[in-house]
CSV table of C-alpha atoms in Angstrom, one decimal:
chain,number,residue,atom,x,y,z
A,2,UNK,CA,102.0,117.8,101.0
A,3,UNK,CA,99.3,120.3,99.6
A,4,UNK,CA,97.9,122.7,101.6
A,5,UNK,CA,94.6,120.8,101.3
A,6,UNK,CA,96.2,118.1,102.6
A,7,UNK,CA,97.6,119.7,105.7
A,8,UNK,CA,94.3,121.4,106.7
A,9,UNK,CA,92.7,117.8,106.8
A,10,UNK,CA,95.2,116.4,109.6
A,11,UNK,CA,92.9,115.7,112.3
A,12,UNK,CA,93.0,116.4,115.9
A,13,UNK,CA,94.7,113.5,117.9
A,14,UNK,CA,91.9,113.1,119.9
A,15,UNK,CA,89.6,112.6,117.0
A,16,UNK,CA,88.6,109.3,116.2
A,17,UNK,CA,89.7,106.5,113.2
A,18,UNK,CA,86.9,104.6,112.1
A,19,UNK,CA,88.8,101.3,110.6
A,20,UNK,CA,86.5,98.8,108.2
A,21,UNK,CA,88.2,95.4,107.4
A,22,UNK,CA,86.3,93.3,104.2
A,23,UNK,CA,89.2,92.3,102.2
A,24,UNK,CA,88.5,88.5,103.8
A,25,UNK,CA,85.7,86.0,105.2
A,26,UNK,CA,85.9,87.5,108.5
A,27,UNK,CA,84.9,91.0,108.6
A,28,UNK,CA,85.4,93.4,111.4
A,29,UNK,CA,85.7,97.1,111.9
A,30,UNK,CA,87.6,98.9,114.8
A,31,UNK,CA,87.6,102.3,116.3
A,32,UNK,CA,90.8,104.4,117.8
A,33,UNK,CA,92.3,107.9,117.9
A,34,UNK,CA,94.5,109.7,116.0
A,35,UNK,CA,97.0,109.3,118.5
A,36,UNK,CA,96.6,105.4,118.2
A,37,UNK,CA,94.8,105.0,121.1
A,38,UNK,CA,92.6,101.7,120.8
A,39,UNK,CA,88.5,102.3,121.4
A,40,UNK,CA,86.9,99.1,120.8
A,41,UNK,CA,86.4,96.7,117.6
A,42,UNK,CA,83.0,94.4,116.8
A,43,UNK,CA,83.3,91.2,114.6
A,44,UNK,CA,81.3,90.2,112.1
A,45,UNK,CA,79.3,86.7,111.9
A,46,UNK,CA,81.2,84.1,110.3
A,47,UNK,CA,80.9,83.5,106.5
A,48,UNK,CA,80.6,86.4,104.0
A,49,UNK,CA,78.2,88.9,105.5
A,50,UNK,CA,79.8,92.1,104.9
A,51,UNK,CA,77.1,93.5,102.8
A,52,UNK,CA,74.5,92.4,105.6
A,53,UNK,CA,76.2,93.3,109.0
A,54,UNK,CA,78.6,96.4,108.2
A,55,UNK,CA,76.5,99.7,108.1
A,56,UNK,CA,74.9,98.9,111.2
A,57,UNK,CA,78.2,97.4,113.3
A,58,UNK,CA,79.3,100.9,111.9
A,59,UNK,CA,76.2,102.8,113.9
A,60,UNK,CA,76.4,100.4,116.9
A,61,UNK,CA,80.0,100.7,117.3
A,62,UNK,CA,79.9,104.3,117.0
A,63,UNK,CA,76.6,104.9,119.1
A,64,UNK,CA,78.5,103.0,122.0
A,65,UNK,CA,80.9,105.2,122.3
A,66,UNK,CA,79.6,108.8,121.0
A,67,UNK,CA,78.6,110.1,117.5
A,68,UNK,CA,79.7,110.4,113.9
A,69,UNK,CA,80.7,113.8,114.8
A,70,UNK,CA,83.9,112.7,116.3
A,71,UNK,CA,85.2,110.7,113.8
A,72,UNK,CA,88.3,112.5,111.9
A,73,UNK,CA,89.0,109.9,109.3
A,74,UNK,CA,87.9,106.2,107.8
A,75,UNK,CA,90.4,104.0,106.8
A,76,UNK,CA,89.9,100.9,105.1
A,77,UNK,CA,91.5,97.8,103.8
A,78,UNK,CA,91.2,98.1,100.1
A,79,UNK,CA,92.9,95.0,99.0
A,80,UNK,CA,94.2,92.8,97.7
A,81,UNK,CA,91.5,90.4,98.8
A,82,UNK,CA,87.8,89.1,98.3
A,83,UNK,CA,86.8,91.2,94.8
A,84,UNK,CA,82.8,91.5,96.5
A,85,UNK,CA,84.2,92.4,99.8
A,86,UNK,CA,86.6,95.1,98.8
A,87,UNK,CA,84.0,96.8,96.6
A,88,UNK,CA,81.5,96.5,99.8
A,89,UNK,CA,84.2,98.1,102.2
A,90,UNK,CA,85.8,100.9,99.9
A,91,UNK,CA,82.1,101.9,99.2
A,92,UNK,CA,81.1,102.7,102.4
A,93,UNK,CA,84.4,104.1,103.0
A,94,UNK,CA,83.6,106.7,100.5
A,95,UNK,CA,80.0,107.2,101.4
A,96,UNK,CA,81.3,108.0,104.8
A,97,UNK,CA,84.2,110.2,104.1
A,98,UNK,CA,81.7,112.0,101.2
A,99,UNK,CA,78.8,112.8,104.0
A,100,UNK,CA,81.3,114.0,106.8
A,101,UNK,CA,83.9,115.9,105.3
A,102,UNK,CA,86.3,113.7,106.5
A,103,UNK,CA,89.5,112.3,104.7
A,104,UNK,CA,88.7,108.4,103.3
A,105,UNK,CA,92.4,106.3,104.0
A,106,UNK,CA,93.2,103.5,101.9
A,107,UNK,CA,95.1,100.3,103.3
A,108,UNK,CA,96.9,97.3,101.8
A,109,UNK,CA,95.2,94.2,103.4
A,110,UNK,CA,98.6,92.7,103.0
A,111,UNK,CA,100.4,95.6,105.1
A,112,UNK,CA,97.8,94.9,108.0
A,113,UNK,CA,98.4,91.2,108.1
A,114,UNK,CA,101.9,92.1,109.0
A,115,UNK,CA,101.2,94.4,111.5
A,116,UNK,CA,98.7,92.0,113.0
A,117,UNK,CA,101.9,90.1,114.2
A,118,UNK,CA,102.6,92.4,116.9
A,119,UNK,CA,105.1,95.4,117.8
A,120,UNK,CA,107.4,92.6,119.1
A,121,UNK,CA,108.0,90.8,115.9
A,122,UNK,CA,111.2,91.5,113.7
A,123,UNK,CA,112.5,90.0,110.7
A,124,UNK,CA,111.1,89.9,106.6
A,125,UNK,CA,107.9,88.3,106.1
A,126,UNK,CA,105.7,87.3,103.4
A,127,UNK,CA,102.4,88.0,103.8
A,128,UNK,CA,99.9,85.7,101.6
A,129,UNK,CA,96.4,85.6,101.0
A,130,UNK,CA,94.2,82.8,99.6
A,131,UNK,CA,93.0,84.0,95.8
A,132,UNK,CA,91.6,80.3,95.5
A,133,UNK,CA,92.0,78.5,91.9
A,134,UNK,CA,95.8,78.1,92.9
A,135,UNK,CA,96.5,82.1,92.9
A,136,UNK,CA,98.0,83.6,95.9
A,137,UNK,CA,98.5,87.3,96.6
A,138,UNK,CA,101.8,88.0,98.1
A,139,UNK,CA,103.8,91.0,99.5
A,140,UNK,CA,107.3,90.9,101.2
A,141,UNK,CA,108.1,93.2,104.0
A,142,UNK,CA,110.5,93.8,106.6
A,143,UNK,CA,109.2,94.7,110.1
A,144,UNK,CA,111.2,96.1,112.7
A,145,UNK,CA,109.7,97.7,116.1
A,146,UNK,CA,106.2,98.4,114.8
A,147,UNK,CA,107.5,99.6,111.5
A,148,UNK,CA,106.9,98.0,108.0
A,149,UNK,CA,109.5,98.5,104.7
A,150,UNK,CA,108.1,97.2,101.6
A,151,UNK,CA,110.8,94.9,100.2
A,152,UNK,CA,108.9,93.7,97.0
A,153,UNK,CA,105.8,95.2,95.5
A,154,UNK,CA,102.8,93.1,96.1
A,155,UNK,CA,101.4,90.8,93.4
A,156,UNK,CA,99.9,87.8,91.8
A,157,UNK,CA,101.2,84.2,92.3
A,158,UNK,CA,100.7,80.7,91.5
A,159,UNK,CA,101.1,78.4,94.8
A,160,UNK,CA,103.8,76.1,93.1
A,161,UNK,CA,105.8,79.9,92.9
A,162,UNK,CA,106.0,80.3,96.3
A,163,UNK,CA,108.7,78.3,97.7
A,164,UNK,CA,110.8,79.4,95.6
A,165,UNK,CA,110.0,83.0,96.0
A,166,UNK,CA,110.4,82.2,99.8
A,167,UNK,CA,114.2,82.7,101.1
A,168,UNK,CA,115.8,80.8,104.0
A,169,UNK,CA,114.7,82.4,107.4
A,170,UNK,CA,111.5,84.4,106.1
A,171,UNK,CA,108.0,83.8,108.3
A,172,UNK,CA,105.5,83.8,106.3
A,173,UNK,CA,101.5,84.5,107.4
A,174,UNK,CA,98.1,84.8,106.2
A,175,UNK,CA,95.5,82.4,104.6
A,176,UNK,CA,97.4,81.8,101.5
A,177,UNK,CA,100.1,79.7,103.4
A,178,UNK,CA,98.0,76.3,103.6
A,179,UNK,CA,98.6,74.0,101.1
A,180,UNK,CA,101.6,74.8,100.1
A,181,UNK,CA,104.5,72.2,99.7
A,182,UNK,CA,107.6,74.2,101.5
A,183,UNK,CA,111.0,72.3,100.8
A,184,UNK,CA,112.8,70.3,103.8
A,185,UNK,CA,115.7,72.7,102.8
A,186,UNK,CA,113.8,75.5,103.9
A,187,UNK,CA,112.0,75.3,106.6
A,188,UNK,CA,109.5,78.4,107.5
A,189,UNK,CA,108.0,79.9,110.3
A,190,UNK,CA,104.7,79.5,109.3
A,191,UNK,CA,101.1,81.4,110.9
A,192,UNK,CA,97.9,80.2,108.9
A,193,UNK,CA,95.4,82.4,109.8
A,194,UNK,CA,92.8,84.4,107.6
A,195,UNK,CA,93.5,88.5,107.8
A,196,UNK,CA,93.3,89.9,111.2
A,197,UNK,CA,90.9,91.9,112.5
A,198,UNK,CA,90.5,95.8,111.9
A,199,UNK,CA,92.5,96.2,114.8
A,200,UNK,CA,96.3,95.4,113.2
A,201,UNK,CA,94.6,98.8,110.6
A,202,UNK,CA,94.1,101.1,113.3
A,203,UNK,CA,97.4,100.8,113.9
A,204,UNK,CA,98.6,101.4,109.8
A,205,UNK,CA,96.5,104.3,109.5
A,206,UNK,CA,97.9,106.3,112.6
A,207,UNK,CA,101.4,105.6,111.1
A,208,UNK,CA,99.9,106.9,107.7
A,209,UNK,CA,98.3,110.1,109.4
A,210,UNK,CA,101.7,110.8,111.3
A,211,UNK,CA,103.8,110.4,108.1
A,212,UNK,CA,100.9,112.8,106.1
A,213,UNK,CA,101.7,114.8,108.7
A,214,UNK,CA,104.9,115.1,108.0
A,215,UNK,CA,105.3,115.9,105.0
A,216,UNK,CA,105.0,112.3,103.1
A,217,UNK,CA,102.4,112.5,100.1
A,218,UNK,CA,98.9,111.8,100.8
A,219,UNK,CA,97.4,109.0,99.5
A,220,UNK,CA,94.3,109.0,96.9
A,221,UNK,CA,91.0,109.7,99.1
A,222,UNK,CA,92.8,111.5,101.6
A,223,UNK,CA,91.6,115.3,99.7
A,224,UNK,CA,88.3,113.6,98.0
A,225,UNK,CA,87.0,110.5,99.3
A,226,UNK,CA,85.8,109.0,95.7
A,227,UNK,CA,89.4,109.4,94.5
A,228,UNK,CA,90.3,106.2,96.7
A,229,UNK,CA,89.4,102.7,94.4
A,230,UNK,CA,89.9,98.9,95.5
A,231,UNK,CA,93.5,97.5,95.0
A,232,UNK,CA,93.1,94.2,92.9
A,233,UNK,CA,96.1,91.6,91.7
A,234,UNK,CA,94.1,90.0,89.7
A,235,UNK,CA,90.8,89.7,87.3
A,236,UNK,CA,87.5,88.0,88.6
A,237,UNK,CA,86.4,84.5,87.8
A,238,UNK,CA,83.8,86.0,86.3
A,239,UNK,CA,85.9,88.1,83.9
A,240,UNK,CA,87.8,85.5,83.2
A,241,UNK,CA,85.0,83.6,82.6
A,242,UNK,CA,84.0,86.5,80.2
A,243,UNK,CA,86.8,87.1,78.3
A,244,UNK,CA,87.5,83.1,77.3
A,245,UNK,CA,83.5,83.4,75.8
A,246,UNK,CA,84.4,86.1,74.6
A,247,UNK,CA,87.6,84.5,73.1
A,248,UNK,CA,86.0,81.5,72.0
A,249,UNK,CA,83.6,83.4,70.4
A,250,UNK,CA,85.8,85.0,68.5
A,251,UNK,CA,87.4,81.8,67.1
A,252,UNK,CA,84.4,80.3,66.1
């Protein structure tokens, strides 16, 4: 860890400021260092992020103190909605930028996980909706609260995944509805869109423990516009771009 690095651990009773846009239902969420839980708002339904988040930010914060207490932002930075990634990672910067303060960057995939619970064991996939038929997928093991990364997250087509699915794996998240799973292979399976910025609170404490420690700090964590959105995928509207551009080129 660099000395930068260490001199940004925050006090435990400092505050977390947790922003959740990856999906349809926003949220943000406010806790300690420590991992003590503050409070959370939720956004209206439907895709409001750009609308609804800077001032759920100020009310959340204004119900419970100032900006001055807060020691870091985290944020879900994908893989997810490409509008509502850009939308959260933004303010996370413009935040971190303004106060001083380390900007933490989260895998929307790890935090559907640890939306499950400290009591839930075994592997899991967690998959998100990418709509056209694309899924984004990450397999991890979870055991007392903790989370091993088993295979790197990426891209899928939906007629992948039950094949990519092994015999006793629960899988969760958005992405598992319409999906034909084999007789043979029953899963456990929890359709739900991502959780709220709750399940990151509890990621970024682990992350700020592990910094802590020793373990590498992520990009953001010693300049704020270092930390960029985590995408699986190109837009629609690249890929519309690029087949003009393509059939352009053909013509």
């Amino acid at each position: 860890m660099s000395e930068s690095s260490a001199q940004k651990i925050p006090a435990d009773d400092r505050w977390i400021l947790m922003i959740e846009t990856s999906q349809r239902q926003g949220s943000i969420a406010l806790g300690t260092v420590a991992g003590e839980f503050i409070d959370e708002q939720l956004f209206s339904p439907g895709l409001v992020h750009s609308k609804e988040l800077m001032p759920r930010i100020d009310d959340l914060i204004g119900q419970h103190g100032s900006r001055s207490q807060l020691g870091i932002v985290a944020v879900s930075r994908g893989p997810g909605s490409f509008t509502g990634i850009r939308i959260g990672v933004a303010a996370a910067k413009a935040i971190g930028w303004a106060l001083g303060i380390p900007a933490l960057g989260l895998s929307s995939l790890e935090c559907m996980i640890h939306g499950l619970g400290a009591e839930t064991r075994g592997r899991w996939a967690a998959i998100l909706d990418a709509s056209g038929g694309d899924r984004d997928l990450g397999i991890f093991d979870l055991k007392d609260g903790k989370i091993e990364v088993i295979e790197d997250e990426r891209a899928v087509r939906v007629e992948e995944l039950p094949s990519l699915i092994t015999e006793g794996m629960g899988v969760v998240g958005s992405g598992c509805r319409d999906v034909d799973w084999p007789e043979s292979n029953p899963v456990a399976s929890i359709e739900r869109d991502q959780p709220p910025a709750k399940s990151g609170l509890i990621l970024a404490s682990q992350m700020v423990q592990a910094i802590a420690s020793g373990t590498p700090a992520p990009p953001g964590w010693d300049n704020p516009h270092q930390l960029q959105p985590r995408y699986l995928r190109v837009s629609r509207a690249e890929e519309v771009r690029r087949q003009k551009l393509a059939e352009q080129g053909r013509s």
